[in-house]
Short mmCIF file of N, CA and C in Angstrom, two decimals:
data_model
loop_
_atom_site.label_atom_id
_atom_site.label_comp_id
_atom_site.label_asym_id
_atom_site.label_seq_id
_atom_site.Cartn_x
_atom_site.Cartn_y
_atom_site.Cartn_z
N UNK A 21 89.19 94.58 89.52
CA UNK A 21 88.34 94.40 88.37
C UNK A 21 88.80 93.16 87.60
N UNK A 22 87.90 92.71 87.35
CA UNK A 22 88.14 91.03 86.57
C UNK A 22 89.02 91.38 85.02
N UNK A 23 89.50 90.74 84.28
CA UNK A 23 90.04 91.00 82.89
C UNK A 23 88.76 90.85 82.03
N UNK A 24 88.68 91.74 81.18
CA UNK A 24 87.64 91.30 80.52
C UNK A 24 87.85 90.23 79.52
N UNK A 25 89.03 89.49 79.17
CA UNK A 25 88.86 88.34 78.39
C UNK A 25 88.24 87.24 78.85
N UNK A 26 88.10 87.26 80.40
CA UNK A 26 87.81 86.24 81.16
C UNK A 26 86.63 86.55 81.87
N UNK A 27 85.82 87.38 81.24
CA UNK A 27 84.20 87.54 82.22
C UNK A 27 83.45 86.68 81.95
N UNK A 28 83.15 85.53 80.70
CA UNK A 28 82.45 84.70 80.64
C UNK A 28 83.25 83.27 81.82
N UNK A 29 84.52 83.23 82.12
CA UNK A 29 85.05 82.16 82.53
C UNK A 29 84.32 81.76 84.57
N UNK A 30 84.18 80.99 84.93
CA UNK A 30 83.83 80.78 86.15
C UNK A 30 84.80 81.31 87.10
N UNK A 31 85.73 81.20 87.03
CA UNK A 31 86.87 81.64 87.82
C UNK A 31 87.72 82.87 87.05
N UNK A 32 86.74 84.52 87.33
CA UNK A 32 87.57 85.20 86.72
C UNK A 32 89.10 85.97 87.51
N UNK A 33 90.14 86.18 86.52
CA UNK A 33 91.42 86.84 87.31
C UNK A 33 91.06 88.28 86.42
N UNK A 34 91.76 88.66 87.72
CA UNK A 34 92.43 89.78 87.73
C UNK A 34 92.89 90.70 86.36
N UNK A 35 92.41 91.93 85.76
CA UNK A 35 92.98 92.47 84.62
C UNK A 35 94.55 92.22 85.06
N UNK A 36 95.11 92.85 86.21
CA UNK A 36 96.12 93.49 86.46
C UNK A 36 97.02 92.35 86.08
N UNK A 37 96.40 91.07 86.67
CA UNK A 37 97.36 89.62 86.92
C UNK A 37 97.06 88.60 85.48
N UNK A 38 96.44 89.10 84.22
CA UNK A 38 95.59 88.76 83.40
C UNK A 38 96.61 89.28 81.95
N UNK A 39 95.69 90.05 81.15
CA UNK A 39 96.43 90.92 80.11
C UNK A 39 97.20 92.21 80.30
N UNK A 40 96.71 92.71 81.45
CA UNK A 40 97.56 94.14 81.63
C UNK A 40 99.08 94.20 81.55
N UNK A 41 99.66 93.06 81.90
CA UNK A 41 101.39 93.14 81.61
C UNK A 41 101.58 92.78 80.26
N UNK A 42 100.56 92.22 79.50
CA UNK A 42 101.09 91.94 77.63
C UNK A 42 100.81 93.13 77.54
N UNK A 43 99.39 93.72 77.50
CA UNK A 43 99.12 95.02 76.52
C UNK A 43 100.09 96.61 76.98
N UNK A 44 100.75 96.44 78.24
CA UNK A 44 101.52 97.17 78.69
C UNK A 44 102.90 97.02 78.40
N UNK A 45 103.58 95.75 77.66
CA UNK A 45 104.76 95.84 77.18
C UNK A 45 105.68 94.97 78.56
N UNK A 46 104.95 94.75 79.56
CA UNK A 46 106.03 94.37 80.82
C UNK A 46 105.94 92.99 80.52
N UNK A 47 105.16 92.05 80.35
CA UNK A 47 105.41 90.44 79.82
C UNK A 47 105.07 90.43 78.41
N UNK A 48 105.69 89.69 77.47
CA UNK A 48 105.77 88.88 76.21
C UNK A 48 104.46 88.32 76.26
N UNK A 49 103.41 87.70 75.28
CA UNK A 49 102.48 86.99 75.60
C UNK A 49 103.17 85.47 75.64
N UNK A 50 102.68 84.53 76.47
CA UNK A 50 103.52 83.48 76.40
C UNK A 50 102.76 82.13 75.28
N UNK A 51 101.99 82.80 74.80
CA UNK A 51 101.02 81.88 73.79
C UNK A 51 100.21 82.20 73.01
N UNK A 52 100.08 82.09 71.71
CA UNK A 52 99.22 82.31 71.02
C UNK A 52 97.46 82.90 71.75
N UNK A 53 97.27 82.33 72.43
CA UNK A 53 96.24 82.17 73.11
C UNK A 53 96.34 83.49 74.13
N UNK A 54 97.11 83.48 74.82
CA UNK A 54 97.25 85.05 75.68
C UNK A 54 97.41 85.97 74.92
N UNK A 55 98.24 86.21 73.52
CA UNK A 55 98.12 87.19 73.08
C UNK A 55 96.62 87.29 72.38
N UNK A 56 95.77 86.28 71.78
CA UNK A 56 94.49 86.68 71.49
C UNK A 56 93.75 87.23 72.47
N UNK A 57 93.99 86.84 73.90
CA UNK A 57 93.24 86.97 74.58
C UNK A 57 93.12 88.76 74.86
N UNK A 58 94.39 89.42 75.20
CA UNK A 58 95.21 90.62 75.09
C UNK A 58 94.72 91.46 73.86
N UNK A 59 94.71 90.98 72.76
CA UNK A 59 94.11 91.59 71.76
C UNK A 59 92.50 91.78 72.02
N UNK A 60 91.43 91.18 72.77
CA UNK A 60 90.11 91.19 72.44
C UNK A 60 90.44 92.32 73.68
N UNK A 61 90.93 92.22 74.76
CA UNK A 61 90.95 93.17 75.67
C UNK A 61 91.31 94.75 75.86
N UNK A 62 92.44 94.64 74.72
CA UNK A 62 92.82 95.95 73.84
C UNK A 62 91.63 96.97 73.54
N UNK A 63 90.89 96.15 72.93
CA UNK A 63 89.77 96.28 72.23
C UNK A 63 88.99 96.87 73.09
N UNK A 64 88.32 96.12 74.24
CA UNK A 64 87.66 96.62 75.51
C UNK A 64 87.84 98.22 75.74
N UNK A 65 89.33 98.18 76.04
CA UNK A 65 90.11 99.22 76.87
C UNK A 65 90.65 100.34 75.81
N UNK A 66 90.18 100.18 74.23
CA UNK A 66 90.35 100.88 73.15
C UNK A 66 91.88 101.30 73.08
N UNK A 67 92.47 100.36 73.14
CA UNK A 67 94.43 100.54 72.98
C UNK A 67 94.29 100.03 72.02
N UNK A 68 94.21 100.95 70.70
CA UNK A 68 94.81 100.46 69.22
C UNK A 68 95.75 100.52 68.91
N UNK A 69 96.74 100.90 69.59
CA UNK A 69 98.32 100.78 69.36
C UNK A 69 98.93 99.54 70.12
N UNK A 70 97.85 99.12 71.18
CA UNK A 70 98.61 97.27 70.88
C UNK A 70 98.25 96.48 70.07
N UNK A 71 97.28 96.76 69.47
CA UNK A 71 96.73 96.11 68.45
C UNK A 71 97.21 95.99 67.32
N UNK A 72 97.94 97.19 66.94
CA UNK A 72 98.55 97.42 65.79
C UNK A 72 99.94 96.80 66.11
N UNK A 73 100.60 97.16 67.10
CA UNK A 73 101.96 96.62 67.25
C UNK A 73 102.14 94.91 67.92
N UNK A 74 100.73 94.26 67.85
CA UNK A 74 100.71 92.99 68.17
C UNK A 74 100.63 92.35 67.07
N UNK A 75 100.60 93.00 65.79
CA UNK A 75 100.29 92.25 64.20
C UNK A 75 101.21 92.30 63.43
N UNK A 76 101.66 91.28 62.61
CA UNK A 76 102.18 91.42 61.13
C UNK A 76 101.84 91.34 60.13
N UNK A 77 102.07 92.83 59.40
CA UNK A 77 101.28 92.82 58.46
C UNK A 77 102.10 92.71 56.90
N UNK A 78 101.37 92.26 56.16
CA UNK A 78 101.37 91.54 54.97
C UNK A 78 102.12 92.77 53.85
N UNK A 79 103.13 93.18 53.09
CA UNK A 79 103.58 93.91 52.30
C UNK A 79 102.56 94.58 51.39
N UNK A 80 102.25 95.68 51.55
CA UNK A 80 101.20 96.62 51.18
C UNK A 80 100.31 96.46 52.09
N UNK A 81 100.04 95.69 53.04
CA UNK A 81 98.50 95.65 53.57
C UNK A 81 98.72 96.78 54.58
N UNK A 82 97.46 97.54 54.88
CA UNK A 82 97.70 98.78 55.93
C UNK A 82 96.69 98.38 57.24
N UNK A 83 96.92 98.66 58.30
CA UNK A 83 96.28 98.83 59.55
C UNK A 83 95.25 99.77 59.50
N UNK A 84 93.89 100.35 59.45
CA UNK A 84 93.43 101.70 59.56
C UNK A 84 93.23 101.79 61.58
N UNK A 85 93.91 102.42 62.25
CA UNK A 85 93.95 102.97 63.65
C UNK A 85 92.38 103.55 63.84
N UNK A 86 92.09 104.56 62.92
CA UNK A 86 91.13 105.16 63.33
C UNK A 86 89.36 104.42 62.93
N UNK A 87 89.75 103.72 62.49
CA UNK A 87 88.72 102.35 61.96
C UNK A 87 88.09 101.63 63.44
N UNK A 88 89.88 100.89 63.50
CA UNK A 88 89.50 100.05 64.32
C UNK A 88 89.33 100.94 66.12
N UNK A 89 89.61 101.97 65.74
CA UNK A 89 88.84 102.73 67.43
C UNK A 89 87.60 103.01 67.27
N UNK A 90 87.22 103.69 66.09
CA UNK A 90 85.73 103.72 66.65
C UNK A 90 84.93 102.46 66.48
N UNK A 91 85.37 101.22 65.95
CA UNK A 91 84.55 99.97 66.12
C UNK A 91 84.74 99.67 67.81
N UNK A 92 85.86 99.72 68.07
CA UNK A 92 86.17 99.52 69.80
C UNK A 92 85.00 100.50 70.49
N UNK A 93 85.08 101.55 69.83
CA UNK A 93 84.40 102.62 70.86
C UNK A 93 82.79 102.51 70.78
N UNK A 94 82.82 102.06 69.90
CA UNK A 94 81.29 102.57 69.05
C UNK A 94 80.65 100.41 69.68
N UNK A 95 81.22 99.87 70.44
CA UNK A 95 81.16 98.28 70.73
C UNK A 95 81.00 98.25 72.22
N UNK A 96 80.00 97.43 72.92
CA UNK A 96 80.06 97.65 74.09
C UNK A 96 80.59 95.88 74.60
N UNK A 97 81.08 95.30 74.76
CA UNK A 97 82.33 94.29 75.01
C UNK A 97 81.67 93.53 75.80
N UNK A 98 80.99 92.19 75.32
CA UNK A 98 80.34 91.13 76.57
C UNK A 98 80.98 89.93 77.18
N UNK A 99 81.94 89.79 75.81
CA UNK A 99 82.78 88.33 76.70
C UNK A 99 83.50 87.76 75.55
N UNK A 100 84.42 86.82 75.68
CA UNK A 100 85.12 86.04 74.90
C UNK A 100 84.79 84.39 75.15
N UNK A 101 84.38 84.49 74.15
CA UNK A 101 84.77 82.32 74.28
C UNK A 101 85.65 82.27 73.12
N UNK A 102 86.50 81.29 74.17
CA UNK A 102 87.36 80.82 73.34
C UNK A 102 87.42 79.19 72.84
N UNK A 103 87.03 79.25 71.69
CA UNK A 103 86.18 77.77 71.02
C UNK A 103 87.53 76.61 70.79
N UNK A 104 88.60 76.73 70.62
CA UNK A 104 89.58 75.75 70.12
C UNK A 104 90.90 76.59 69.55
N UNK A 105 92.01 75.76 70.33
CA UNK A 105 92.85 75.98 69.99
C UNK A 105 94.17 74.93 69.22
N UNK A 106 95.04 75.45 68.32
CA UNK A 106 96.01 74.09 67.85
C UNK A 106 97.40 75.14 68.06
N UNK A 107 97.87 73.94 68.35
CA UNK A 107 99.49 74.29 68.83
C UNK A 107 99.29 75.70 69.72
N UNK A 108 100.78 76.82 68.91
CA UNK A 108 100.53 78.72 69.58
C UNK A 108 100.89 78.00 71.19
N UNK A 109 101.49 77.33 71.61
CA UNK A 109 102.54 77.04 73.19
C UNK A 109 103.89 77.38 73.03
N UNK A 110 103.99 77.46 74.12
CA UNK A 110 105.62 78.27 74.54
C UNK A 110 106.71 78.03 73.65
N UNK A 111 106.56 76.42 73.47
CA UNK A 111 107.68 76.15 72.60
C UNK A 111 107.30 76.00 70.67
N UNK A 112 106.18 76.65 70.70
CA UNK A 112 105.38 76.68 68.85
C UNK A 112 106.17 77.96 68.76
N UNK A 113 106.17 77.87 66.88
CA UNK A 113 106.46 78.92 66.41
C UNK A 113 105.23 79.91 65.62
N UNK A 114 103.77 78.35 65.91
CA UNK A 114 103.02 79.06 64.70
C UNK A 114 101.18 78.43 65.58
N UNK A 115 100.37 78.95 65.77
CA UNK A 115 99.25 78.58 66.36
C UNK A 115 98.11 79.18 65.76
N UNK A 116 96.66 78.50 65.85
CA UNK A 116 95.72 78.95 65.45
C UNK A 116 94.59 79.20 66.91
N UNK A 117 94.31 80.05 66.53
CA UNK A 117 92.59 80.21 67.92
C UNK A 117 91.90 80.23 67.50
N UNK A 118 90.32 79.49 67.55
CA UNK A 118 89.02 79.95 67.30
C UNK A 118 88.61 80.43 68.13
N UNK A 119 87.88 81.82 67.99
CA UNK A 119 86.79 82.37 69.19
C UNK A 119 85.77 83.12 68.82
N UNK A 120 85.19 83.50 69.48
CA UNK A 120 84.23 84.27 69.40
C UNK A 120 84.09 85.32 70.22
N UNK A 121 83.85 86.42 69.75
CA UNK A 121 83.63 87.84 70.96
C UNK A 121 82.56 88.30 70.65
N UNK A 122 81.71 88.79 71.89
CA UNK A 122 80.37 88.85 71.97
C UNK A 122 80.29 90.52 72.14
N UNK A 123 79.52 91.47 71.19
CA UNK A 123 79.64 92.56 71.10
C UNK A 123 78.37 93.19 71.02
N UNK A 124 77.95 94.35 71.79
CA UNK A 124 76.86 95.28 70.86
C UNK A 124 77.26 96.42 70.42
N UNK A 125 76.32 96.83 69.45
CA UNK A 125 76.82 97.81 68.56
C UNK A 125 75.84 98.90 69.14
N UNK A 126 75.86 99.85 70.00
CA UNK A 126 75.66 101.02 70.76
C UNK A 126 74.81 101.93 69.59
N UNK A 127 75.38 102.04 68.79
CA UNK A 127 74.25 102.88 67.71
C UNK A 127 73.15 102.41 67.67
N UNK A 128 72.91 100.84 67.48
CA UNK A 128 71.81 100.13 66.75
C UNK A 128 71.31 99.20 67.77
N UNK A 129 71.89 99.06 68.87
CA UNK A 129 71.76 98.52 70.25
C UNK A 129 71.23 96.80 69.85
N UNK A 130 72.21 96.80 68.70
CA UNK A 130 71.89 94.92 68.04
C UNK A 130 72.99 94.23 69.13
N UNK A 131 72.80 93.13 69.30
CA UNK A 131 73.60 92.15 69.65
C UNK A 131 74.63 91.28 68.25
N UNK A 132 75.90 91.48 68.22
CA UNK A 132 76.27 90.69 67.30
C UNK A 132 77.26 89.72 68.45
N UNK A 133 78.24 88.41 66.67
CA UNK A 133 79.11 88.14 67.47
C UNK A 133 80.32 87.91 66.65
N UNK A 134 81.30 88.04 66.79
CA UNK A 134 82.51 88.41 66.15
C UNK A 134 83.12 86.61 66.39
N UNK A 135 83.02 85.69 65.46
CA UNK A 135 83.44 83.93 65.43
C UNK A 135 84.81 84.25 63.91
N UNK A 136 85.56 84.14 64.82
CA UNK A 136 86.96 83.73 63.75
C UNK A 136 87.83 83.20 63.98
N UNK A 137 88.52 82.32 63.14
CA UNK A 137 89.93 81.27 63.34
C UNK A 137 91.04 82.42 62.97
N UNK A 138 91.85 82.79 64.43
CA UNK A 138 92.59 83.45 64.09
C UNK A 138 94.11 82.70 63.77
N UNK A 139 95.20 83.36 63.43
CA UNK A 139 96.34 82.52 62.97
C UNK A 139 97.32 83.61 63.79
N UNK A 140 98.31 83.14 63.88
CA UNK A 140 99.61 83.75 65.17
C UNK A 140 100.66 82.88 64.84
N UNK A 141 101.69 83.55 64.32
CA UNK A 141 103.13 83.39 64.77
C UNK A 141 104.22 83.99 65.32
N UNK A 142 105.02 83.71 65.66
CA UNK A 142 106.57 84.01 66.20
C UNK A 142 107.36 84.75 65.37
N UNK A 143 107.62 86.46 65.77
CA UNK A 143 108.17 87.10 64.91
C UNK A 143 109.48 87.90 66.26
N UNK A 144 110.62 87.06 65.94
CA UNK A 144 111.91 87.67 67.14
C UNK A 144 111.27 87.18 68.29
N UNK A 145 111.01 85.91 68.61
CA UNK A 145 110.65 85.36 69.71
C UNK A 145 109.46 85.91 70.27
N UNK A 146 108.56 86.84 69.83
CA UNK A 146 107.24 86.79 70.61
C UNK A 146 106.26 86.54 69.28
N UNK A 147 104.77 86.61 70.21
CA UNK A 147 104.23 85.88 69.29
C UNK A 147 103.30 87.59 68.83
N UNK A 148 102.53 87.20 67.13
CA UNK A 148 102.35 88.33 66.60
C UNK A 148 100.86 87.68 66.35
N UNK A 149 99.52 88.29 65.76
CA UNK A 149 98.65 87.75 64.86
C UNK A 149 99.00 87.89 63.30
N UNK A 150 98.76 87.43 62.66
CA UNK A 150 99.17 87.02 61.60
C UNK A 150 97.98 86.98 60.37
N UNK A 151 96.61 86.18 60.74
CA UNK A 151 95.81 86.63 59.67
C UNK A 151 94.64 86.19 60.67
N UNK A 152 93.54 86.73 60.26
CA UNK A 152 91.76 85.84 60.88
C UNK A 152 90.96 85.41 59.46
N UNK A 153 90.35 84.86 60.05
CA UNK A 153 89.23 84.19 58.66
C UNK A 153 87.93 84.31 59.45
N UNK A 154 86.77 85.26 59.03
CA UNK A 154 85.54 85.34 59.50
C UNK A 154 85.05 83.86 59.56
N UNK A 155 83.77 83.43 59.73
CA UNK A 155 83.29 82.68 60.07
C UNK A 155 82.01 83.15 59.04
N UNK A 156 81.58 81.73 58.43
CA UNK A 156 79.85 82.35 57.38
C UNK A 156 79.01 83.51 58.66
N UNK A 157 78.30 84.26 58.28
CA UNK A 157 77.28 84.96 58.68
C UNK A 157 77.73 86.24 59.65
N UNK A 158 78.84 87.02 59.24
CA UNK A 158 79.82 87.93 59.93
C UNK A 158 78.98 89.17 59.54
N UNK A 159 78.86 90.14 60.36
CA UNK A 159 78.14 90.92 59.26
C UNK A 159 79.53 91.60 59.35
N UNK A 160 79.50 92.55 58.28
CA UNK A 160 80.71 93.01 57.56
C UNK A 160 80.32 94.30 57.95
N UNK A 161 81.56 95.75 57.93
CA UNK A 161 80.99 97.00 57.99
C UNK A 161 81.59 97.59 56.95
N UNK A 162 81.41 98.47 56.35
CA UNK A 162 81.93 99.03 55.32
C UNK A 162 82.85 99.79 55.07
N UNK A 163 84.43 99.77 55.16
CA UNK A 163 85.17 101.08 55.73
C UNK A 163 85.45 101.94 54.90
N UNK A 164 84.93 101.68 53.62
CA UNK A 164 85.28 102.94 52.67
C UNK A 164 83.83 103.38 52.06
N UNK A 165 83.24 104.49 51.82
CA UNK A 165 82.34 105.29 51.52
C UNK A 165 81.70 104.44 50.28
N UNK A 166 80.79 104.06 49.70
CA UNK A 166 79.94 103.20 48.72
C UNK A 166 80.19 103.83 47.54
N UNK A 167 80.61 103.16 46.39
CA UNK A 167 80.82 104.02 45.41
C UNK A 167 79.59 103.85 44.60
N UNK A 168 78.98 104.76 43.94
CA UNK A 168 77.95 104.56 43.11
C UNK A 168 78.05 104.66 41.52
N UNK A 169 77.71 103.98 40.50
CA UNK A 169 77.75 103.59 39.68
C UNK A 169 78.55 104.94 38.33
N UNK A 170 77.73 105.66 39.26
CA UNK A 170 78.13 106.96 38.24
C UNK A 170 79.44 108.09 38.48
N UNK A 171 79.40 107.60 40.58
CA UNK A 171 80.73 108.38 40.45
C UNK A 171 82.12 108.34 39.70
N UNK A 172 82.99 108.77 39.86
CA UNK A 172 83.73 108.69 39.34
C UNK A 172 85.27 107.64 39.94
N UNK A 173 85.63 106.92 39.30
CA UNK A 173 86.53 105.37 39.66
C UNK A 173 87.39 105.70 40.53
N UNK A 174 87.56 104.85 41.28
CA UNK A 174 88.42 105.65 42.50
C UNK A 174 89.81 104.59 41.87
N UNK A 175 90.18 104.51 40.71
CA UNK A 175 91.09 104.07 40.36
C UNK A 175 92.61 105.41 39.93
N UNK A 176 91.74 106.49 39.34
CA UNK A 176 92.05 107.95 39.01
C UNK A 176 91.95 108.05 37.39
N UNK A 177 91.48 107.08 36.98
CA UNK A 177 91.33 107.00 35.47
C UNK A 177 90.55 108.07 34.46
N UNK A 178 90.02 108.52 35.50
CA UNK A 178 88.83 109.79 35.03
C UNK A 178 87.75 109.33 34.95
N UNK A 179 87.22 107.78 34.50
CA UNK A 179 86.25 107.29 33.85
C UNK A 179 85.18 107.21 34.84
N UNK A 180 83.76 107.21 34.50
CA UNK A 180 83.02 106.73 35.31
C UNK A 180 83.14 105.17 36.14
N UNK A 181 82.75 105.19 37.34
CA UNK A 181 82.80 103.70 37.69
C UNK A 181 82.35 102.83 37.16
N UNK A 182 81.53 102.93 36.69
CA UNK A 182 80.34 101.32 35.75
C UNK A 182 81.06 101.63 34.17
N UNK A 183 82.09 102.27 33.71
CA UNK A 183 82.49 101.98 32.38
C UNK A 183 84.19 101.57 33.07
N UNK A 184 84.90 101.68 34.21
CA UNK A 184 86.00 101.33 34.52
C UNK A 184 86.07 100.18 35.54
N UNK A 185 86.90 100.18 36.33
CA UNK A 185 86.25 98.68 37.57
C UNK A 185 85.07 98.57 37.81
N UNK A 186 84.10 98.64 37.84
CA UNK A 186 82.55 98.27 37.80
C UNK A 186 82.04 97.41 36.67
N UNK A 187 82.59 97.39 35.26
CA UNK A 187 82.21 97.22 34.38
C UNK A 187 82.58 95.64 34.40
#
């Protein structure tokens, strides 16, 4: 079976000879670029625990696991282009990727496409993701429940929302 990071590429390899030794822990990614690649494939193959343990995350910032599986699950996976890359080589400590991943959304049977400059550095000699920046026209999904004007502030203040953060 081909890798799925590489189904849009003319010459596709092998999952096995591809991402399966990053997302399996047996090779290091050797570049910014393989580990993105490893990460969109994660995704495919719904391993959110390489996903999570391929990132560094920011002091307070949290991962949600069960978020990002049912976007994996609930996504049917068409291909990766990978638009530009700077530095993120063997001997970098710090690289950027642009790409794009081509997705449908199985509920709504839309075609979207997932375009972001991702960022990756070197954390104990392998490489980690580090932050993404959407691209204009992303559609966004909502991961926390809509608060409405009248409920009550999810700050714990007691107050209504439109007389506390809303206001």
């Amino acid at each position: 079976m081909s890798c799925p990071c590489r189904v849009l590429d003319a010459n596709p390899v092998k999952f096995e000879a591809c991402c399966a030794p990053i997302i399996e822990g047996k090779t290091p990614a050797p570049t910014a670029e393989s580990l993105m690649r490893a990460r969109y494939t994660a995704y495919v193959k719904h391993n959110i625990d390489f996903i999570d343990a391929s990132q560094i995350l920011v002091e307070g910032e949290a991962f949600d696991k069960n978020e990002a599986l049912k976007w994996a699950q609930s996504s049917e996976w068409k291909g990766l282009e990978v638009r530009k890359t700077q530095k993120g080589g063997a001997e970098d400590n710090s690289g950027v990727v642009e790409f794009v991943a081509r997705y449908k959304d199985v509920e709504s049977d839309r075609e979207f496409h997932h375009h972001e400059t991702a960022y990756f550095a070197k954390k104990d000699g392998k490489w980690k993701f580090k932050e993404g920046q959407l691209h204009a026209g992303q559609p966004l999904k909502r991961v926390e429940p809509k608060v409405g004007r009248n409920d009550p502030c999810s700050c714990g203040s007691g107050k209504k929302f439109k007389k506390c953060c809303g206001a």
